[in-house]
mmCIF file of N, CA and C in Angstrom:
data_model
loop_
_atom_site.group_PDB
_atom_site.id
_atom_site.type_symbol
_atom_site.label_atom_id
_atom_site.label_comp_id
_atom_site.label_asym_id
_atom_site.label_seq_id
_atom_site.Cartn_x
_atom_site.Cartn_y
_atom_site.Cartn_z
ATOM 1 N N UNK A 28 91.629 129.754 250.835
ATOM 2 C CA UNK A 28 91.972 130.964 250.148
ATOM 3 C C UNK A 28 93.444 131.246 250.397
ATOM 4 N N UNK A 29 93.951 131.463 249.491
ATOM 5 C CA UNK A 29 95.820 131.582 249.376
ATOM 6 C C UNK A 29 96.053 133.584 249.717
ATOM 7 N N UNK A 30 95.840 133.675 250.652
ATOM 8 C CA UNK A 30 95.731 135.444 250.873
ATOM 9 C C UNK A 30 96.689 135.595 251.666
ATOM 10 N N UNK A 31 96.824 137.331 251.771
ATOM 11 C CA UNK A 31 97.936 137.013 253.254
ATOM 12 C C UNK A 31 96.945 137.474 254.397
ATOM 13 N N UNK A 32 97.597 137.114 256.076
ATOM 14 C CA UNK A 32 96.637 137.313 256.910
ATOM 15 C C UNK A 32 96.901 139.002 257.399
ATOM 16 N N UNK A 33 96.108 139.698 257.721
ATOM 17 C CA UNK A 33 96.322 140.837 258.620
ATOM 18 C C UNK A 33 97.718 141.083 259.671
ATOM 19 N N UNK A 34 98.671 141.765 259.103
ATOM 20 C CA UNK A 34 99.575 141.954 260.415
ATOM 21 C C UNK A 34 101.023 140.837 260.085
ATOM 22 N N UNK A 35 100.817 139.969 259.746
ATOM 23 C CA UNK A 35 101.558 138.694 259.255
ATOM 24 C C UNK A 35 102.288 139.113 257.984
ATOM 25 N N UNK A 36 103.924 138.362 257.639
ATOM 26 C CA UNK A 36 104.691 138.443 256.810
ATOM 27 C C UNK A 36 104.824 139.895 256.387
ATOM 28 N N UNK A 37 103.683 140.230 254.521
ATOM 29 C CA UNK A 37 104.487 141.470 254.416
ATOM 30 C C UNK A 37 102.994 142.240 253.946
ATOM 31 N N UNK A 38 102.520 142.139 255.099
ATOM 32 C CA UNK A 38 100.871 142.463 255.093
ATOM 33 C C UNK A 38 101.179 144.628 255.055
ATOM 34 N N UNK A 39 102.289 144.871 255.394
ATOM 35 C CA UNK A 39 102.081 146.201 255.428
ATOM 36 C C UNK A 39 102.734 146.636 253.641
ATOM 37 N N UNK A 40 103.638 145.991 253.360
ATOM 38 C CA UNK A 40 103.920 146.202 252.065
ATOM 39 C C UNK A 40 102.655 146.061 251.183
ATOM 40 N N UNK A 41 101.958 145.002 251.758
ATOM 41 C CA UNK A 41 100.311 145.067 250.578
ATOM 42 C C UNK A 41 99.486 146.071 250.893
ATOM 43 N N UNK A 42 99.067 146.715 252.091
ATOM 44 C CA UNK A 42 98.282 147.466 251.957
ATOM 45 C C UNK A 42 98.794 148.897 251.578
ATOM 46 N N UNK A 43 100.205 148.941 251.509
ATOM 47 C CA UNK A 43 100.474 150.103 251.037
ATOM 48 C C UNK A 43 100.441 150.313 249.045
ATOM 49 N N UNK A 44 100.527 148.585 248.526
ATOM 50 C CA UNK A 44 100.420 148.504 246.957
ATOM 51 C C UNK A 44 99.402 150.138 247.057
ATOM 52 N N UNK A 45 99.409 150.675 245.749
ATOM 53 C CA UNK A 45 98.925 151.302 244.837
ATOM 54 C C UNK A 45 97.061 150.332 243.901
ATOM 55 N N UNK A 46 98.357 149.126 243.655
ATOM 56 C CA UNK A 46 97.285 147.971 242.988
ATOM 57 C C UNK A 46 96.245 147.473 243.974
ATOM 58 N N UNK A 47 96.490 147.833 245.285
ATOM 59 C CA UNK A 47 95.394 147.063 246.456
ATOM 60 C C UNK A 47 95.048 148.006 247.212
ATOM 61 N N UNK A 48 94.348 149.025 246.218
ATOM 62 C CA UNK A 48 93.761 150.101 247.240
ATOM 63 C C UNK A 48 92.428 150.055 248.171
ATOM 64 N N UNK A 49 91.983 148.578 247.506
ATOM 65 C CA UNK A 49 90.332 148.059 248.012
ATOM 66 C C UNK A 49 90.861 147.875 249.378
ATOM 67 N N UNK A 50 91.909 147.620 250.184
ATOM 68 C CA UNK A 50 92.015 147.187 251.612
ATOM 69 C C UNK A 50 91.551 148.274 252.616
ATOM 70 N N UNK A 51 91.863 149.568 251.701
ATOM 71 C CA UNK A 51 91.528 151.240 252.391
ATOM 72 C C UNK A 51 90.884 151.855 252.344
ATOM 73 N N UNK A 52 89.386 151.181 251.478
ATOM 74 C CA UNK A 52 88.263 151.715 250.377
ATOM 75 C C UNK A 52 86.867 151.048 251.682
ATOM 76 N N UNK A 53 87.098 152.058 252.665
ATOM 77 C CA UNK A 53 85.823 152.078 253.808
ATOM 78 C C UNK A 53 85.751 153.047 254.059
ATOM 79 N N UNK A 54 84.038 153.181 254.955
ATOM 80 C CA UNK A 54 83.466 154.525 255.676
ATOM 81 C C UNK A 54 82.109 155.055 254.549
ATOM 82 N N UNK A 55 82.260 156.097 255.171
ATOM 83 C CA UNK A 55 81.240 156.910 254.588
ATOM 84 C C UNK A 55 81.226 157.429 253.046
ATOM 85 N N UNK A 56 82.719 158.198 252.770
ATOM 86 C CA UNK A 56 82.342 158.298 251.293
ATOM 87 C C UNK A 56 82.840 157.096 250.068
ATOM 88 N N UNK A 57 83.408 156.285 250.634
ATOM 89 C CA UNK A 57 83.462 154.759 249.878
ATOM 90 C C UNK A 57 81.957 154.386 249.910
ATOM 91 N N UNK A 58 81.090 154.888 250.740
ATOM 92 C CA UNK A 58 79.241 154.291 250.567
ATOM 93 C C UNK A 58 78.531 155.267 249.371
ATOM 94 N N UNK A 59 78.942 156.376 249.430
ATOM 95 C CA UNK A 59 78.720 157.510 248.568
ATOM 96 C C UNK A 59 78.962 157.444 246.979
ATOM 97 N N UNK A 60 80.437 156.950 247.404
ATOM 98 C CA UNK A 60 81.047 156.679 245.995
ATOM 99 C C UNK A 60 80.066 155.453 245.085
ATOM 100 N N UNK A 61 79.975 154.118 245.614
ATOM 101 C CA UNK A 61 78.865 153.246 245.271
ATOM 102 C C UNK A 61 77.649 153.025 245.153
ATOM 103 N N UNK A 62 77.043 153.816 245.605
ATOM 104 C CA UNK A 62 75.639 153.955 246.272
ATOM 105 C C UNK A 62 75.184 153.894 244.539
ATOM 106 N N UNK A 63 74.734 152.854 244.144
ATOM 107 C CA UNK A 63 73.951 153.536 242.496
ATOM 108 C C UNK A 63 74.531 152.493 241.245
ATOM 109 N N UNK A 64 76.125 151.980 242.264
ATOM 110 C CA UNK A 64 77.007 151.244 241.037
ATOM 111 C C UNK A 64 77.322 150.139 241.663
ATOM 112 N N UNK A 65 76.256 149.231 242.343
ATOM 113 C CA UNK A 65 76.961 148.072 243.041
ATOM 114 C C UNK A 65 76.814 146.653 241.560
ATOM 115 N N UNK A 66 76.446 147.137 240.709
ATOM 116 C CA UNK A 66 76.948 145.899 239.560
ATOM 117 C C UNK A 66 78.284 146.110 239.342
ATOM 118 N N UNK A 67 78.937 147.685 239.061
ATOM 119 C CA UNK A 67 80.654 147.514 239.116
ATOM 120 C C UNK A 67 81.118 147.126 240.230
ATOM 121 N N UNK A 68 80.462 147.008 241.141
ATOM 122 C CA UNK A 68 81.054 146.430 242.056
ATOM 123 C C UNK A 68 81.339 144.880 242.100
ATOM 124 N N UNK A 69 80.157 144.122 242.035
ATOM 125 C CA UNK A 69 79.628 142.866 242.247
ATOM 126 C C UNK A 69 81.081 142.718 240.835
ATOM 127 N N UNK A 70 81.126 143.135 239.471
ATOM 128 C CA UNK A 70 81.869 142.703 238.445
ATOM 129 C C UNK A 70 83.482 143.112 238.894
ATOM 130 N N UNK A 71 83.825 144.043 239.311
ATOM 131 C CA UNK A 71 85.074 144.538 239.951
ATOM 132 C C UNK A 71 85.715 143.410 240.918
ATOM 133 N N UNK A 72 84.982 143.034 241.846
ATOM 134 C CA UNK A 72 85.029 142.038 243.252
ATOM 135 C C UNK A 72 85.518 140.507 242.177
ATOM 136 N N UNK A 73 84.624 140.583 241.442
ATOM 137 C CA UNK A 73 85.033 138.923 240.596
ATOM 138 C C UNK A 73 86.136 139.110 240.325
ATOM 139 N N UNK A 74 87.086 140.226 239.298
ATOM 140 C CA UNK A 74 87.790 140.347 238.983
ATOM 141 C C UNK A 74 89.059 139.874 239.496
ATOM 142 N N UNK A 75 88.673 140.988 240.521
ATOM 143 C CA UNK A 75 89.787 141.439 241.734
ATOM 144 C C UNK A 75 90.056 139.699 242.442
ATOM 145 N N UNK A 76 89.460 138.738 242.648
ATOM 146 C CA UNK A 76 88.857 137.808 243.035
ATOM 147 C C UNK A 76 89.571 136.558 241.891
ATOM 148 N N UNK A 77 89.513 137.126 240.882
ATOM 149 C CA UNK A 77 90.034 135.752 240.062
ATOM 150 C C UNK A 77 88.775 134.827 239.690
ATOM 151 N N UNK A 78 87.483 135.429 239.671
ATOM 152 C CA UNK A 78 86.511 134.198 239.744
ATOM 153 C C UNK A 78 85.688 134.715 238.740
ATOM 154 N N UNK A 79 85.884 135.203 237.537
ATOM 155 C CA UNK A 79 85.181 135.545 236.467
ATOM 156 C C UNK A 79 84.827 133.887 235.832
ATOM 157 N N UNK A 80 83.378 133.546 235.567
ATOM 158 C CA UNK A 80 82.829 132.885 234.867
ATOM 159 C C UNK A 80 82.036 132.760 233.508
ATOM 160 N N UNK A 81 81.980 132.007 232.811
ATOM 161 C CA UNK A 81 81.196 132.306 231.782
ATOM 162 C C UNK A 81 79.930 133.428 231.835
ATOM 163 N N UNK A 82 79.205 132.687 233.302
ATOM 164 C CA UNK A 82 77.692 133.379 233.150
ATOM 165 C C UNK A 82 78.186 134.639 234.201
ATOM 166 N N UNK A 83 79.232 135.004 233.917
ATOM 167 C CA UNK A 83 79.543 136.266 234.871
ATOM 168 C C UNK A 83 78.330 137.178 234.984
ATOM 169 N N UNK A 84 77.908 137.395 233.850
ATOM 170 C CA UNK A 84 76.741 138.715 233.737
ATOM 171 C C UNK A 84 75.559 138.288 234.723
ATOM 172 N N UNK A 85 75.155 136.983 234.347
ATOM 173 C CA UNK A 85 74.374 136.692 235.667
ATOM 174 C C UNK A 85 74.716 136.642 236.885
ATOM 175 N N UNK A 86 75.653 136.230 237.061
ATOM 176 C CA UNK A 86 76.120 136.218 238.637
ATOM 177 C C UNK A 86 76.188 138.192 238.970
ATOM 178 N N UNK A 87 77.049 138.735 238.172
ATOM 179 C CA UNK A 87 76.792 140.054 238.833
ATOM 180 C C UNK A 87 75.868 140.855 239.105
ATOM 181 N N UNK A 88 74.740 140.416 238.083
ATOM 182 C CA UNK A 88 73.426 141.344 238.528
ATOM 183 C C UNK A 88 72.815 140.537 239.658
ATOM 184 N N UNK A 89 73.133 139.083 240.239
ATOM 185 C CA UNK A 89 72.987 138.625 241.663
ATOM 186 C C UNK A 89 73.280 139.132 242.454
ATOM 187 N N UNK A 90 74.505 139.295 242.400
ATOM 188 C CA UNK A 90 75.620 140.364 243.307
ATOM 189 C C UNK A 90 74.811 141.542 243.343
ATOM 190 N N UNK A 91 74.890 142.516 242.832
ATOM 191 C CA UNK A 91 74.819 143.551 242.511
ATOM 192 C C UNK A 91 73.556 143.937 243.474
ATOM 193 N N UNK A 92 72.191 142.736 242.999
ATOM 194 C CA UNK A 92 70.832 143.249 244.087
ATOM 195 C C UNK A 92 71.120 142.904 245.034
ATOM 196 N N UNK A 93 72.176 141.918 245.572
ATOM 197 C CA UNK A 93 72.220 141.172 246.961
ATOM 198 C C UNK A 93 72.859 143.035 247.362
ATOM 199 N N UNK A 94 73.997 143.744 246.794
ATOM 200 C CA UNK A 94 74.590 144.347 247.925
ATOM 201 C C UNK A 94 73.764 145.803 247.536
ATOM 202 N N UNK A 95 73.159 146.162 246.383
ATOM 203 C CA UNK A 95 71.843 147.452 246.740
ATOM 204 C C UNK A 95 70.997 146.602 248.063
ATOM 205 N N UNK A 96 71.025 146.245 248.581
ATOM 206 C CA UNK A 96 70.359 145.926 249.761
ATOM 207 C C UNK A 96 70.464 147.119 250.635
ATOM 208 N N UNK A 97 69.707 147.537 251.765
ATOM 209 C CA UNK A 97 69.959 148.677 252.675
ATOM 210 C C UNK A 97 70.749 148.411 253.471
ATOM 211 N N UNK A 98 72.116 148.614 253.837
ATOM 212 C CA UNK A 98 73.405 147.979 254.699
ATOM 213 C C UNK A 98 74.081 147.313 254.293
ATOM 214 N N UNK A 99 73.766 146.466 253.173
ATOM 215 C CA UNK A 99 74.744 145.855 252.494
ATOM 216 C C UNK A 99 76.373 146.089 252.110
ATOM 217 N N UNK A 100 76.124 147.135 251.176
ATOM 218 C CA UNK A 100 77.752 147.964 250.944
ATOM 219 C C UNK A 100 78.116 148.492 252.459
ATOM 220 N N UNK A 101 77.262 148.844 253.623
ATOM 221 C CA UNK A 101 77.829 149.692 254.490
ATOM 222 C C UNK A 101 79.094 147.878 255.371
ATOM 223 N N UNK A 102 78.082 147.266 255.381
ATOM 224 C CA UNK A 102 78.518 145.363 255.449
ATOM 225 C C UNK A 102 79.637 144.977 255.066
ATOM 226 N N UNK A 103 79.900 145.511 254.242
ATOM 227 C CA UNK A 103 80.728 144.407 252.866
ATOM 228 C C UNK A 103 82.118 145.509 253.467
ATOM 229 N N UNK A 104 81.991 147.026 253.713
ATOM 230 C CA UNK A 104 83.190 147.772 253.692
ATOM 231 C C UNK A 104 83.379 147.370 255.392
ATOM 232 N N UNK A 105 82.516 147.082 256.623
ATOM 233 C CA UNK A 105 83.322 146.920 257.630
ATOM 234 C C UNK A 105 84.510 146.228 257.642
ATOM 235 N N UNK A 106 84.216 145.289 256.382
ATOM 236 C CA UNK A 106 85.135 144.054 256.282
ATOM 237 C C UNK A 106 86.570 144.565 256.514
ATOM 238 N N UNK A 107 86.498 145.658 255.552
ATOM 239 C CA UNK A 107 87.801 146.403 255.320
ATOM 240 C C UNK A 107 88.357 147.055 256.644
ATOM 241 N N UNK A 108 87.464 147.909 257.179
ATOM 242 C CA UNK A 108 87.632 148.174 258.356
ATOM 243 C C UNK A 108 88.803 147.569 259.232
ATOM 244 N N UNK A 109 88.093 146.669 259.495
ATOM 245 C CA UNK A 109 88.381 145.460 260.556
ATOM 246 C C UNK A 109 89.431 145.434 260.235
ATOM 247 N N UNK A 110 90.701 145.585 259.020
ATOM 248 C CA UNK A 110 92.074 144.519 258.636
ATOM 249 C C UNK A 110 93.043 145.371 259.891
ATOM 250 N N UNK A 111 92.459 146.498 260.468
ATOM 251 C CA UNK A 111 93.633 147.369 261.304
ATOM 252 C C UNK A 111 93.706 146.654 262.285
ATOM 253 N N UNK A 112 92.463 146.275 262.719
ATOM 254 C CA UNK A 112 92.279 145.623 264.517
ATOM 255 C C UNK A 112 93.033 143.776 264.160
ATOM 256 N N UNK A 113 92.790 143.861 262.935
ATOM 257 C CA UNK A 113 92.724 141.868 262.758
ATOM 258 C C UNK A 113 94.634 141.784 263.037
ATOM 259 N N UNK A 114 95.113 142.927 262.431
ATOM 260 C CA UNK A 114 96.667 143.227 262.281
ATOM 261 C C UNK A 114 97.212 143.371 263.405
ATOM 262 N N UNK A 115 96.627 143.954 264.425
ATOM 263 C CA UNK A 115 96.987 144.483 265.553
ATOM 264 C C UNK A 115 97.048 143.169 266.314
ATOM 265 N N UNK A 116 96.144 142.426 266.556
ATOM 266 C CA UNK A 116 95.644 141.493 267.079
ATOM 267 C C UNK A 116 96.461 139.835 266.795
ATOM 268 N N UNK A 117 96.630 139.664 265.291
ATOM 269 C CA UNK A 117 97.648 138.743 264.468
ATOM 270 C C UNK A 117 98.952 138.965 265.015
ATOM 271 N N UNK A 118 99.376 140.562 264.796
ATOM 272 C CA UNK A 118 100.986 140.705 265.541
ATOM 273 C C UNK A 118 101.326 140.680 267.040
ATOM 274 N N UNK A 119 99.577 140.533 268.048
ATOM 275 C CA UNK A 119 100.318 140.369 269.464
ATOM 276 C C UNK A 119 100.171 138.523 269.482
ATOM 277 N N UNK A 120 99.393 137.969 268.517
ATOM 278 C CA UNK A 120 99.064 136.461 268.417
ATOM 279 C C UNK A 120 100.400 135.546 268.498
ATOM 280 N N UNK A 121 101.108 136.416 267.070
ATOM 281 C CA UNK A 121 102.721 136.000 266.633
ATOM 282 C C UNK A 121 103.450 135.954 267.521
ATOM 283 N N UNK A 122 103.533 137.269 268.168
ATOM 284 C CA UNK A 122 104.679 137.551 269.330
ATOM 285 C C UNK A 122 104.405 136.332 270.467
ATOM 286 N N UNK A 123 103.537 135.652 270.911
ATOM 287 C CA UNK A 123 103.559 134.848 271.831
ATOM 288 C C UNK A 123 103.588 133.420 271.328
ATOM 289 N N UNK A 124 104.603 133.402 270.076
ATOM 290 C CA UNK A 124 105.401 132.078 269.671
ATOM 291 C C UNK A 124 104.345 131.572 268.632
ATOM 292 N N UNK A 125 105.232 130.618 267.970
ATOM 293 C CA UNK A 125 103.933 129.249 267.458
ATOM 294 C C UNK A 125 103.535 128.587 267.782
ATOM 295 N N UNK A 126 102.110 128.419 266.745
ATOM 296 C CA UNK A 126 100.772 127.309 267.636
ATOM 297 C C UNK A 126 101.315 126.108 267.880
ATOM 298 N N UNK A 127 100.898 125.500 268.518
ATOM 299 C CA UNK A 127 101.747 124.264 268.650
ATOM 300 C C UNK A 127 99.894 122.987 268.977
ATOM 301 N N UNK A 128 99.592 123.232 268.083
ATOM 302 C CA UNK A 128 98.547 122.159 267.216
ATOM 303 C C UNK A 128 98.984 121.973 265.660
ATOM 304 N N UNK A 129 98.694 121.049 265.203
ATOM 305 C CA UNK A 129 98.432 121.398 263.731
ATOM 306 C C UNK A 129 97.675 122.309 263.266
ATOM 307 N N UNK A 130 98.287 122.254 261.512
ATOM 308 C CA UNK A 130 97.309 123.172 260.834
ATOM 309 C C UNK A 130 97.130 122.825 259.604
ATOM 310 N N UNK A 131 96.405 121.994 258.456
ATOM 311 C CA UNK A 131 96.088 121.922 257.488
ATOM 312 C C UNK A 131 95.843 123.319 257.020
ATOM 313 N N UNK A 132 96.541 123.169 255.714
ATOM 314 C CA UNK A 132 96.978 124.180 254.790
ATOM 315 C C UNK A 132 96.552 123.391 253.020
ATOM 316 N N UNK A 133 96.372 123.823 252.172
ATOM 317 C CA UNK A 133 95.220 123.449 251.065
ATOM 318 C C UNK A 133 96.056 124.066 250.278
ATOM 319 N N UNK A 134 96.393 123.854 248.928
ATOM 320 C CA UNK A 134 96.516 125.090 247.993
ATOM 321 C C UNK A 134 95.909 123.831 246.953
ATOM 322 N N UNK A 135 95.436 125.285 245.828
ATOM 323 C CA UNK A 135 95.184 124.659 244.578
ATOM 324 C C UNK A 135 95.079 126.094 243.571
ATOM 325 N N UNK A 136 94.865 125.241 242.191
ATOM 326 C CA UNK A 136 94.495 126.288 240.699
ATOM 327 C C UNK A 136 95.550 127.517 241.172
ATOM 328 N N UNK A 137 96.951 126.990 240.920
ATOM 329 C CA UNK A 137 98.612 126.926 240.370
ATOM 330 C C UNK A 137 98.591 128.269 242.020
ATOM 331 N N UNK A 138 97.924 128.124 242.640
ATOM 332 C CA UNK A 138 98.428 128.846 244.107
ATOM 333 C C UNK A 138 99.079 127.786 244.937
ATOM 334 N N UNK A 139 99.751 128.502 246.170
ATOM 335 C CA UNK A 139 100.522 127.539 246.823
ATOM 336 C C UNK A 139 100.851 128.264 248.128
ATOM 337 N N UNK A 140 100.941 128.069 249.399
ATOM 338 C CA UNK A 140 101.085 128.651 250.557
ATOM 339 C C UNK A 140 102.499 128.244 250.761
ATOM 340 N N UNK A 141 103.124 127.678 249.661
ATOM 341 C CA UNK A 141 104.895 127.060 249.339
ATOM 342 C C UNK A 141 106.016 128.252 249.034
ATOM 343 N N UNK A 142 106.345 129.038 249.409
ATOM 344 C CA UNK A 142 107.554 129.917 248.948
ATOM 345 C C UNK A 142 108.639 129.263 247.917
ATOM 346 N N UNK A 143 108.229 127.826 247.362
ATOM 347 C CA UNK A 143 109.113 126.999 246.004
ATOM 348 C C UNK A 143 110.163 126.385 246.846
ATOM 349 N N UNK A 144 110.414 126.968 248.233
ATOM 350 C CA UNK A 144 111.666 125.940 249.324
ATOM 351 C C UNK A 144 110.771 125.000 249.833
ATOM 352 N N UNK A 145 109.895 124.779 249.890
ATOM 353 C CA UNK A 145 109.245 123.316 250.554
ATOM 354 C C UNK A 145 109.107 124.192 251.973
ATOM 355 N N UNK A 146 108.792 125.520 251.833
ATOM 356 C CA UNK A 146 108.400 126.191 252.909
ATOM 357 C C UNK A 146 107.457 127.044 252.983
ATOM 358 N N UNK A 147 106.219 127.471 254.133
ATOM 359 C CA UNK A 147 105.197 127.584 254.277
ATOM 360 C C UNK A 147 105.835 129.319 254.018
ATOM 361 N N UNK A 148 105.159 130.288 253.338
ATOM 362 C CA UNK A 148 105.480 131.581 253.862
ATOM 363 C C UNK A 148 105.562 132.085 254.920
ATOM 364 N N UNK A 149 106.776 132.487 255.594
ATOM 365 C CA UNK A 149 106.579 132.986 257.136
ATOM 366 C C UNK A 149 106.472 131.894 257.604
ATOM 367 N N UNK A 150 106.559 130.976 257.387
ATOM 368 C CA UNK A 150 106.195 129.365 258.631
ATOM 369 C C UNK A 150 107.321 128.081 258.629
ATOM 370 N N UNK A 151 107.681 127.647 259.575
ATOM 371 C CA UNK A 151 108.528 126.641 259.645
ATOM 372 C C UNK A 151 107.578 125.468 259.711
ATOM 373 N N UNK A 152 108.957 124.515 260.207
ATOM 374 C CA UNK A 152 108.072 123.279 260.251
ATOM 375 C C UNK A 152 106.877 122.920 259.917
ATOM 376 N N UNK A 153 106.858 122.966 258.486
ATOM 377 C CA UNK A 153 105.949 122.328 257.574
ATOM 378 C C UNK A 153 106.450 120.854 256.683
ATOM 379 N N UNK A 154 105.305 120.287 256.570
ATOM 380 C CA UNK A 154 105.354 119.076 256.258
ATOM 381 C C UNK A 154 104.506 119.081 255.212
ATOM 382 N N UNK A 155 104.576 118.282 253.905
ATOM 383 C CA UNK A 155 103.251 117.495 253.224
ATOM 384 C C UNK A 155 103.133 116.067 253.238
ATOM 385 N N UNK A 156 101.762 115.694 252.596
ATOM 386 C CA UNK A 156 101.857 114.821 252.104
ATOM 387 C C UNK A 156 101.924 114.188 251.252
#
């Protein structure tokens, strides 16, 4: 997945977008707000996601009963939760230098973890093959 990580590069400029308000969309009345509409959800998430398919309509009413489940949506928003601690946690990771293992890095379908300099975003010493 070509995303940015929690805490890393310009992770505070994204969660402040306007356009990426889903990063801040947890708790109690984000459960309130959905409770009734998890097919806009399940269809919203594709969107948002880039993964709209032909048989979209089927896949979302999949979606949709998987997250009316009881805990489900409460599930799906810890996710969100979590990006404060993952940030916190990423920026004391950074501060104590780079990994010094490898790291296979993937891109595909016109994404690229390449900034167009033959450089990793935020990352040196990168190589391909």
């Amino acid at each position: 997945m070509d995303a940015p990580l929690p805490g890393i590069g310009p992770w505070d400029e994204i969660t402040r977008s306007h356009a990426l308000w889903h990063f801040s969309f947890w708790g109690p009345d984000a459960e309130r707000l959905v409770k009734g509409r998890e097919r806009f959800i399940s269809i919203a998430s594709e969107r948002i996601c880039g993964a709209i398919r032909r048989n979209s309509t089927k896949l979302a009413a999949h979606y949709a009963g998987l997250y009316a489940k009881p805990g489900a949506m409460h599930a799906a928003f810890e996710q969100f939760k979590a990006f404060d601690q993952d940030a916190a946690d990423n920026k004391a990771l950074v501060a104590k230098g780079p990994l010094t293992m490898p790291v296979l890095a993937i891109a595909a379908n016109n994404r690229s973890i390449y900034d167009g300099g033959g450089h990793a975003r935020g990352r040196d010493r990168v190589t391909s093959a």
